[in-house]
Structures are given as structure tokens and as C-alpha cells.
mmCIF file with all atom_site columns, C-alpha atoms in Angstrom:
data_model
loop_
_atom_site.group_PDB
_atom_site.id
_atom_site.type_symbol
_atom_site.label_atom_id
_atom_site.label_alt_id
_atom_site.label_comp_id
_atom_site.label_asym_id
_atom_site.label_entity_id
_atom_site.label_seq_id
_atom_site.pdbx_PDB_ins_code
_atom_site.Cartn_x
_atom_site.Cartn_y
_atom_site.Cartn_z
_atom_site.occupancy
_atom_site.B_iso_or_equiv
_atom_site.pdbx_formal_charge
_atom_site.auth_seq_id
_atom_site.auth_comp_id
_atom_site.auth_asym_id
_atom_site.auth_atom_id
_atom_site.pdbx_PDB_model_num
ATOM 1   C CA . MET A 1 1   ? 5.611   191.831 103.950 1.00 0.00 ? 24  MET A CA 1
ATOM 2   C CA . LYS A 1 2   ? 5.611   189.687 106.840 1.00 0.00 ? 25  LYS A CA 1
ATOM 3   C CA . LYS A 1 3   ? 2.218   190.863 107.965 1.00 0.00 ? 26  LYS A CA 1
ATOM 4   C CA . TYR A 1 4   ? 0.923   189.704 104.311 1.00 0.00 ? 27  TYR A CA 1
ATOM 5   C CA . LEU A 1 5   ? 2.449   186.321 104.653 1.00 0.00 ? 28  LEU A CA 1
ATOM 6   C CA . PHE A 1 6   ? 1.281   185.945 107.987 1.00 0.00 ? 29  PHE A CA 1
ATOM 7   C CA . LEU A 1 7   ? -2.094  186.889 107.022 1.00 0.00 ? 30  LEU A CA 1
ATOM 8   C CA . ALA A 1 8   ? -1.948  184.168 104.124 1.00 0.00 ? 31  ALA A CA 1
ATOM 9   C CA . LEU A 1 9   ? -0.761  181.510 106.285 1.00 0.00 ? 32  LEU A CA 1
ATOM 10  C CA . LEU A 1 10  ? -3.759  182.453 108.785 1.00 0.00 ? 33  LEU A CA 1
ATOM 11  C CA . ILE A 1 11  ? -6.209  182.089 105.567 1.00 0.00 ? 34  ILE A CA 1
ATOM 12  C CA . VAL A 1 12  ? -4.822  178.759 104.510 1.00 0.00 ? 35  VAL A CA 1
ATOM 13  C CA . LEU A 1 13  ? -4.827  177.299 108.020 1.00 0.00 ? 36  LEU A CA 1
ATOM 14  C CA . PHE A 1 14  ? -8.499  178.450 108.872 1.00 0.00 ? 37  PHE A CA 1
ATOM 15  C CA . ALA A 1 15  ? -10.186 178.301 105.657 1.00 0.00 ? 38  ALA A CA 1
ATOM 16  C CA . PRO A 1 16  ? -11.204 174.936 105.802 1.00 0.00 ? 39  PRO A CA 1
ATOM 17  C CA . VAL A 1 17  ? -12.474 175.348 109.300 1.00 0.00 ? 40  VAL A CA 1
ATOM 18  C CA . THR A 1 18  ? -14.516 178.231 108.781 1.00 0.00 ? 41  THR A CA 1
ATOM 19  C CA . ILE A 1 19  ? -16.123 176.863 105.202 1.00 0.00 ? 42  ILE A CA 1
ATOM 20  C CA . ASN A 1 20  ? -18.453 174.419 106.224 1.00 0.00 ? 43  ASN A CA 1
ATOM 21  C CA . ALA A 1 21  ? -20.425 172.873 102.921 1.00 0.00 ? 44  ALA A CA 1
ATOM 22  C CA . GLN A 1 22  ? -22.457 169.869 103.046 1.00 0.00 ? 45  GLN A CA 1
ATOM 23  C CA . VAL A 1 23  ? -21.203 167.469 100.075 1.00 0.00 ? 46  VAL A CA 1
ATOM 24  C CA . GLU A 1 24  ? -22.868 164.082 99.916  1.00 0.00 ? 47  GLU A CA 1
ATOM 25  C CA . ILE A 1 25  ? -20.571 161.814 98.111  1.00 0.00 ? 48  ILE A CA 1
ATOM 26  C CA . GLU A 1 26  ? -22.345 158.285 96.573  1.00 0.00 ? 49  GLU A CA 1
ATOM 27  C CA . ASN A 1 27  ? -20.400 155.354 96.448  1.00 0.00 ? 50  ASN A CA 1
ATOM 28  C CA . PRO A 1 28  ? -18.922 154.438 93.326  1.00 0.00 ? 51  PRO A CA 1
ATOM 29  C CA . VAL A 1 29  ? -18.662 150.823 93.839  1.00 0.00 ? 52  VAL A CA 1
ATOM 30  C CA . THR A 1 30  ? -21.649 149.252 92.936  1.00 0.00 ? 53  THR A CA 1
ATOM 31  C CA . SER A 1 31  ? -20.794 146.098 95.091  1.00 0.00 ? 54  SER A CA 1
ATOM 32  C CA . ASP A 1 32  ? -22.669 144.790 97.966  1.00 0.00 ? 55  ASP A CA 1
ATOM 33  C CA . SER A 1 33  ? -20.070 142.648 99.323  1.00 0.00 ? 56  SER A CA 1
ATOM 34  C CA . LEU A 1 34  ? -16.247 142.218 99.272  1.00 0.00 ? 57  LEU A CA 1
ATOM 35  C CA . TRP A 1 35  ? -16.627 138.826 97.273  1.00 0.00 ? 58  TRP A CA 1
ATOM 36  C CA . GLU A 1 36  ? -18.638 140.758 94.404  1.00 0.00 ? 59  GLU A CA 1
ATOM 37  C CA . LEU A 1 37  ? -16.256 143.328 94.364  1.00 0.00 ? 60  LEU A CA 1
ATOM 38  C CA . LEU A 1 38  ? -13.265 140.914 94.160  1.00 0.00 ? 61  LEU A CA 1
ATOM 39  C CA . SER A 1 39  ? -15.500 139.169 91.451  1.00 0.00 ? 62  SER A CA 1
ATOM 40  C CA . LYS A 1 40  ? -15.650 142.130 89.394  1.00 0.00 ? 63  LYS A CA 1
ATOM 41  C CA . VAL A 1 41  ? -11.978 143.074 89.475  1.00 0.00 ? 64  VAL A CA 1
ATOM 42  C CA . ILE A 1 42  ? -10.828 139.572 88.707  1.00 0.00 ? 65  ILE A CA 1
ATOM 43  C CA . ASP A 1 43  ? -13.119 139.401 85.740  1.00 0.00 ? 66  ASP A CA 1
ATOM 44  C CA . PHE A 1 44  ? -11.908 142.708 84.216  1.00 0.00 ? 67  PHE A CA 1
ATOM 45  C CA . ILE A 1 45  ? -8.258  141.353 84.874  1.00 0.00 ? 68  ILE A CA 1
ATOM 46  C CA . PHE A 1 46  ? -9.772  138.178 82.885  1.00 0.00 ? 69  PHE A CA 1
ATOM 47  C CA . TYR A 1 47  ? -11.102 140.044 79.941  1.00 0.00 ? 70  TYR A CA 1
ATOM 48  C CA . ILE A 1 48  ? -8.274  142.371 79.590  1.00 0.00 ? 71  ILE A CA 1
ATOM 49  C CA . SER A 1 49  ? -5.621  139.594 79.723  1.00 0.00 ? 72  SER A CA 1
ATOM 50  C CA . ILE A 1 50  ? -7.239  137.304 77.214  1.00 0.00 ? 73  ILE A CA 1
ATOM 51  C CA . SER A 1 51  ? -7.636  140.739 74.876  1.00 0.00 ? 74  SER A CA 1
ATOM 52  C CA . ILE A 1 52  ? -3.694  141.238 75.227  1.00 0.00 ? 75  ILE A CA 1
ATOM 53  C CA . ALA A 1 53  ? -2.925  137.622 74.669  1.00 0.00 ? 76  ALA A CA 1
ATOM 54  C CA . SER A 1 54  ? -4.958  137.784 71.638  1.00 0.00 ? 77  SER A CA 1
ATOM 55  C CA . LEU A 1 55  ? -3.164  140.783 70.280  1.00 0.00 ? 78  LEU A CA 1
ATOM 56  C CA . MET A 1 56  ? 0.195   139.302 71.252  1.00 0.00 ? 79  MET A CA 1
ATOM 57  C CA . ILE A 1 57  ? -0.669  136.179 69.002  1.00 0.00 ? 80  ILE A CA 1
ATOM 58  C CA . ILE A 1 58  ? -1.703  138.375 66.013  1.00 0.00 ? 81  ILE A CA 1
ATOM 59  C CA . ILE A 1 59  ? 1.855   140.446 66.831  1.00 0.00 ? 82  ILE A CA 1
ATOM 60  C CA . GLY A 1 60  ? 3.564   136.960 66.754  1.00 0.00 ? 83  GLY A CA 1
ATOM 61  C CA . ALA A 1 61  ? 1.835   136.291 63.408  1.00 0.00 ? 84  ALA A CA 1
ATOM 62  C CA . TYR A 1 62  ? 2.916   139.553 61.849  1.00 0.00 ? 85  TYR A CA 1
ATOM 63  C CA . PHE A 1 63  ? 6.620   138.661 62.906  1.00 0.00 ? 86  PHE A CA 1
ATOM 64  C CA . PHE A 1 64  ? 6.501   135.156 61.207  1.00 0.00 ? 87  PHE A CA 1
ATOM 65  C CA . LEU A 1 65  ? 5.087   136.901 58.194  1.00 0.00 ? 88  LEU A CA 1
ATOM 66  C CA . THR A 1 66  ? 7.472   139.379 57.949  1.00 0.00 ? 89  THR A CA 1
ATOM 67  C CA . SER A 1 67  ? 10.509  137.235 59.139  1.00 0.00 ? 90  SER A CA 1
ATOM 68  C CA . ALA A 1 68  ? 11.529  136.414 55.335  1.00 0.00 ? 91  ALA A CA 1
ATOM 69  C CA . GLY A 1 69  ? 12.851  133.014 56.455  1.00 0.00 ? 92  GLY A CA 1
ATOM 70  C CA . GLU A 1 70  ? 15.569  134.919 58.935  1.00 0.00 ? 93  GLU A CA 1
ATOM 71  C CA . PRO A 1 71  ? 16.001  132.176 61.609  1.00 0.00 ? 94  PRO A CA 1
ATOM 72  C CA . GLY A 1 72  ? 16.432  134.898 64.365  1.00 0.00 ? 95  GLY A CA 1
ATOM 73  C CA . LYS A 1 73  ? 13.145  136.570 63.324  1.00 0.00 ? 96  LYS A CA 1
ATOM 74  C CA . VAL A 1 74  ? 11.431  133.219 62.975  1.00 0.00 ? 97  VAL A CA 1
ATOM 75  C CA . GLN A 1 75  ? 12.374  132.252 66.593  1.00 0.00 ? 98  GLN A CA 1
ATOM 76  C CA . THR A 1 76  ? 11.003  135.547 67.802  1.00 0.00 ? 99  THR A CA 1
ATOM 77  C CA . ALA A 1 77  ? 7.882   135.321 66.162  1.00 0.00 ? 100 ALA A CA 1
ATOM 78  C CA . LYS A 1 78  ? 7.650   131.424 67.754  1.00 0.00 ? 101 LYS A CA 1
ATOM 79  C CA . ASN A 1 79  ? 8.570   132.610 71.051  1.00 0.00 ? 102 ASN A CA 1
ATOM 80  C CA . VAL A 1 80  ? 6.057   135.570 71.404  1.00 0.00 ? 103 VAL A CA 1
ATOM 81  C CA . ILE A 1 81  ? 3.123   133.059 70.177  1.00 0.00 ? 104 ILE A CA 1
ATOM 82  C CA . LEU A 1 82  ? 4.343   130.489 72.511  1.00 0.00 ? 105 LEU A CA 1
ATOM 83  C CA . TYR A 1 83  ? 4.588   132.798 75.470  1.00 0.00 ? 106 TYR A CA 1
ATOM 84  C CA . ALA A 1 84  ? 1.203   134.456 74.327  1.00 0.00 ? 107 ALA A CA 1
ATOM 85  C CA . LEU A 1 85  ? -0.434  130.802 74.663  1.00 0.00 ? 108 LEU A CA 1
ATOM 86  C CA . ILE A 1 86  ? 1.155   130.217 77.980  1.00 0.00 ? 109 ILE A CA 1
ATOM 87  C CA . GLY A 1 87  ? -0.150  133.427 79.049  1.00 0.00 ? 110 GLY A CA 1
ATOM 88  C CA . LEU A 1 88  ? -3.824  132.389 77.848  1.00 0.00 ? 111 LEU A CA 1
ATOM 89  C CA . VAL A 1 89  ? -3.755  129.020 79.632  1.00 0.00 ? 112 VAL A CA 1
ATOM 90  C CA . VAL A 1 90  ? -2.359  130.762 82.984  1.00 0.00 ? 113 VAL A CA 1
ATOM 91  C CA . VAL A 1 91  ? -5.174  132.899 82.744  1.00 0.00 ? 114 VAL A CA 1
ATOM 92  C CA . PHE A 1 92  ? -7.922  130.411 82.293  1.00 0.00 ? 115 PHE A CA 1
ATOM 93  C CA . LEU A 1 93  ? -6.406  128.224 85.112  1.00 0.00 ? 116 LEU A CA 1
ATOM 94  C CA . SER A 1 94  ? -6.240  130.916 87.379  1.00 0.00 ? 117 SER A CA 1
ATOM 95  C CA . LYS A 1 95  ? -9.959  131.404 87.572  1.00 0.00 ? 118 LYS A CA 1
ATOM 96  C CA . ALA A 1 96  ? -10.637 127.705 87.794  1.00 0.00 ? 119 ALA A CA 1
ATOM 97  C CA . ILE A 1 97  ? -7.895  127.714 90.756  1.00 0.00 ? 120 ILE A CA 1
ATOM 98  C CA . ILE A 1 98  ? -9.464  130.358 92.537  1.00 0.00 ? 121 ILE A CA 1
ATOM 99  C CA . ASN A 1 99  ? -12.905 128.676 92.329  1.00 0.00 ? 122 ASN A CA 1
ATOM 100 C CA . LEU A 1 100 ? -11.553 125.578 93.462  1.00 0.00 ? 123 LEU A CA 1
ATOM 101 C CA . LEU A 1 101 ? -9.976  127.126 96.515  1.00 0.00 ? 124 LEU A CA 1
ATOM 102 C CA . LEU A 1 102 ? -13.180 129.177 97.436  1.00 0.00 ? 125 LEU A CA 1
ATOM 103 C CA . GLU A 1 103 ? -14.914 125.686 97.229  1.00 0.00 ? 126 GLU A CA 1
ATOM 104 C CA . ILE A 1 104 ? -12.273 123.925 99.269  1.00 0.00 ? 127 ILE A CA 1
ATOM 105 C CA . PHE A 1 105 ? -12.415 126.465 102.124 1.00 0.00 ? 128 PHE A CA 1
ATOM 106 C CA . GLY A 1 106 ? -16.223 126.849 102.132 1.00 0.00 ? 129 GLY A CA 1
ATOM 107 C CA . VAL A 1 107 ? -16.651 129.973 100.923 1.00 0.00 ? 130 VAL A CA 1
ATOM 108 C CA . GLU A 1 108 ? -20.145 130.616 99.356  1.00 0.00 ? 131 GLU A CA 1
ATOM 109 C CA . ALA A 1 109 ? -18.934 132.946 96.676  1.00 0.00 ? 132 ALA A CA 1
ATOM 110 C CA . SER A 1 110 ? -17.955 132.232 93.021  1.00 0.00 ? 133 SER A CA 1
ATOM 111 C CA . ILE A 1 111 ? -15.832 133.897 91.019  1.00 0.00 ? 134 ILE A CA 1
#
């Protein structure tokens, strides 16, 4: 049993050394610079955030319509809509603030 365990251990340890395959991996990132990559990531987050905020506004409207006049449910619906709108404002301002900071520091990139 010890012989087989030792043999299996040797195979596992030395197999990667003996197998020498040439594999070429293409760069999955299509950006040429760090600023371009950051711009794409920020745009992705921006569009996802807008989608989520829009969905939350619709959910808040559904809560409002199905509240049947109960004060607790009406307040919940108002809070959902309010926080979704606050989130939208933050998302729009974040992009403007990033561009403002880049301009202040003299970076040539625009996000």
C-alpha cells in the first residue's frame, strides 16, 4: 500500500514538470490602458445601478398600490421610492465627481 501511495505522490508532484505543453492565452481585457479599463468598469456599474434603481422604483410603486391604505405599508412604499431616487442621484453625481477630480488633478482620461 505504501508503494502505491508513494508512486501516486511522485506522479502528482512530477507530472506538471514532465508535461510541457505550449498554450497561448489571449488577453481577455480589450482595454489598452488602465484608465480605459476603469472607464469600462465604472460604466458597467453605472448602468447596472440605473437598472436596479429603476426596478426599485417599480417595486415601490407596487407596494404603494397594494398597501390598501395601511399607513405602515404606505410608508414602506414611500421609503423604497425615496431611497431609490437618492441612489439614482448618487449614481449620477458619482460620475460627475470622478470626472471633476480627474480634471482637477490634470489626468487626460475621461470616465
